């Protein structure tokens, strides 16, 4: 993959040409994929206060006038990695207490209320603006996806942690389909065959 294309992975490009997650879950998927460990640190779309603010505004997670501090951006990055751990756990396993603690802590400051429109249709809406509101929206999406069952198909690549939506019938997809992860996976399978006791 060319560097120009790599920089678009997670937004315009999905590895392997997979469709993005359905409905609002796509936004949470983009949040998790605002960075990938295989790419340079400076490509992190929420790596600084300025970049996080631009990204959140583009996604309408915050209002145009909302200011994001460096601490806010750091908090968002911690949350992103915690939610990534949940997606990786969808491969089988548990996300780990430290990760769920991060989400628990985030949810205390990021509250949601049940809104209702004139037709009687309800929706979870953040009660605060700014970064707390953005976090609340993202956690609301996570909760909705768990209710619809879509969340169990949102998987973190076993190798690079990239979040992809597994549409396969038997839910067997294990890696993100970036060519680099495919090769690594094959190498690991080879290694496993030779060393069955390893890991
Ligand atoms: Zn991968």
Coordinates of C-alpha atoms in Angstrom, one line a residue, residues 14-114:
X14 CA -11.0 0.2 4.6
X15 CA -8.4 -2.6 4.5
X16 CA -9.5 -5.3 2.1
X17 CA -12.2 -3.0 0.7
X18 CA -14.6 -4.1 3.5
X19 CA -17.7 -2.1 4.0
X20 CA -17.7 0.0 7.1
X21 CA -19.9 -0.8 10.1
X22 CA -23.6 -0.1 9.7
X23 CA -25.4 3.0 11.0
X24 CA -24.0 5.1 13.7
X25 CA -21.5 2.3 14.6
X26 CA -19.4 3.6 11.6
X27 CA -18.6 6.7 13.6
X28 CA -17.3 4.7 16.5
X29 CA -15.3 2.6 14.1
X30 CA -13.7 5.7 12.7
X31 CA -12.9 6.8 16.2
X32 CA -11.1 3.6 17.0
X33 CA -9.3 3.8 13.7
X34 CA -8.3 7.4 14.1
X35 CA -4.9 5.8 14.8
X36 CA -3.2 2.5 14.0
X37 CA -0.1 1.2 15.7
X38 CA 1.4 0.3 12.4
X39 CA 1.5 3.9 11.3
X40 CA 3.7 6.8 12.5
X41 CA 2.6 8.4 15.7
X42 CA 2.2 11.8 14.0
X43 CA -0.6 10.3 11.8
X44 CA -2.8 10.1 14.9
X45 CA -6.0 12.0 13.9
X46 CA -6.5 12.9 17.6
X47 CA -2.8 13.0 18.5
X48 CA -2.8 16.7 19.5
X49 CA -5.5 19.1 20.9
X50 CA -5.7 20.8 17.5
X51 CA -6.0 17.6 15.5
X52 CA -8.6 16.2 18.0
X53 CA -10.6 19.4 17.8
X54 CA -10.6 19.3 14.0
X55 CA -11.6 15.6 13.9
X56 CA -14.4 16.0 16.4
X57 CA -15.8 19.1 14.6
X58 CA -15.6 17.3 11.2
X59 CA -17.6 14.4 12.7
X60 CA -20.0 16.9 14.4
X61 CA -19.2 15.4 17.8
X62 CA -18.5 18.9 19.1
X63 CA -19.8 22.3 18.1
X64 CA -17.7 24.7 16.0
X65 CA -16.9 26.9 19.0
X66 CA -15.9 24.1 21.3
X67 CA -12.3 24.1 22.4
X68 CA -10.4 20.8 23.0
X69 CA -7.4 20.9 25.4
X70 CA -4.4 18.7 25.3
X71 CA -5.8 16.9 28.4
X72 CA -9.1 16.3 26.6
X73 CA -7.2 14.8 23.6
X74 CA -5.2 12.6 25.9
X75 CA -8.4 11.4 27.6
X76 CA -9.9 10.6 24.2
X77 CA -6.9 8.6 23.2
X78 CA -7.1 6.6 26.4
X79 CA -10.8 6.0 25.7
X80 CA -10.1 5.0 22.1
X81 CA -7.5 2.4 23.2
X82 CA -10.0 1.0 25.9
X83 CA -12.8 0.7 23.3
X84 CA -10.2 -0.9 20.9
X85 CA -9.5 -3.5 23.7
X86 CA -13.3 -4.3 23.7
X87 CA -13.2 -4.8 20.0
X88 CA -10.2 -7.1 20.2
X89 CA -12.0 -9.0 23.0
X90 CA -14.7 -9.7 20.4
X91 CA -12.2 -12.1 18.9
X92 CA -12.7 -14.2 22.1
X93 CA -11.5 -13.2 25.5
X94 CA -11.9 -10.3 27.9
X95 CA -10.8 -6.7 27.5
X96 CA -9.1 -6.5 30.9
X97 CA -10.1 -4.6 34.0
X98 CA -7.8 -1.6 33.4
X99 CA -9.5 -1.0 30.0
X100 CA -13.1 -1.3 31.3
X101 CA -12.1 1.0 34.2
X102 CA -11.1 3.7 31.7
X103 CA -14.6 3.5 30.0
X104 CA -16.3 3.4 33.4
X105 CA -14.5 6.6 34.4
X106 CA -15.3 8.3 31.1
X107 CA -18.9 7.5 31.4
X108 CA -19.2 9.2 34.8
X109 CA -18.5 12.6 33.2
X110 CA -20.3 11.8 29.9
X111 CA -23.9 11.5 30.6
X112 CA -26.8 10.6 28.3
X113 CA -30.5 11.3 28.6
X114 CA -33.4 9.7 26.8

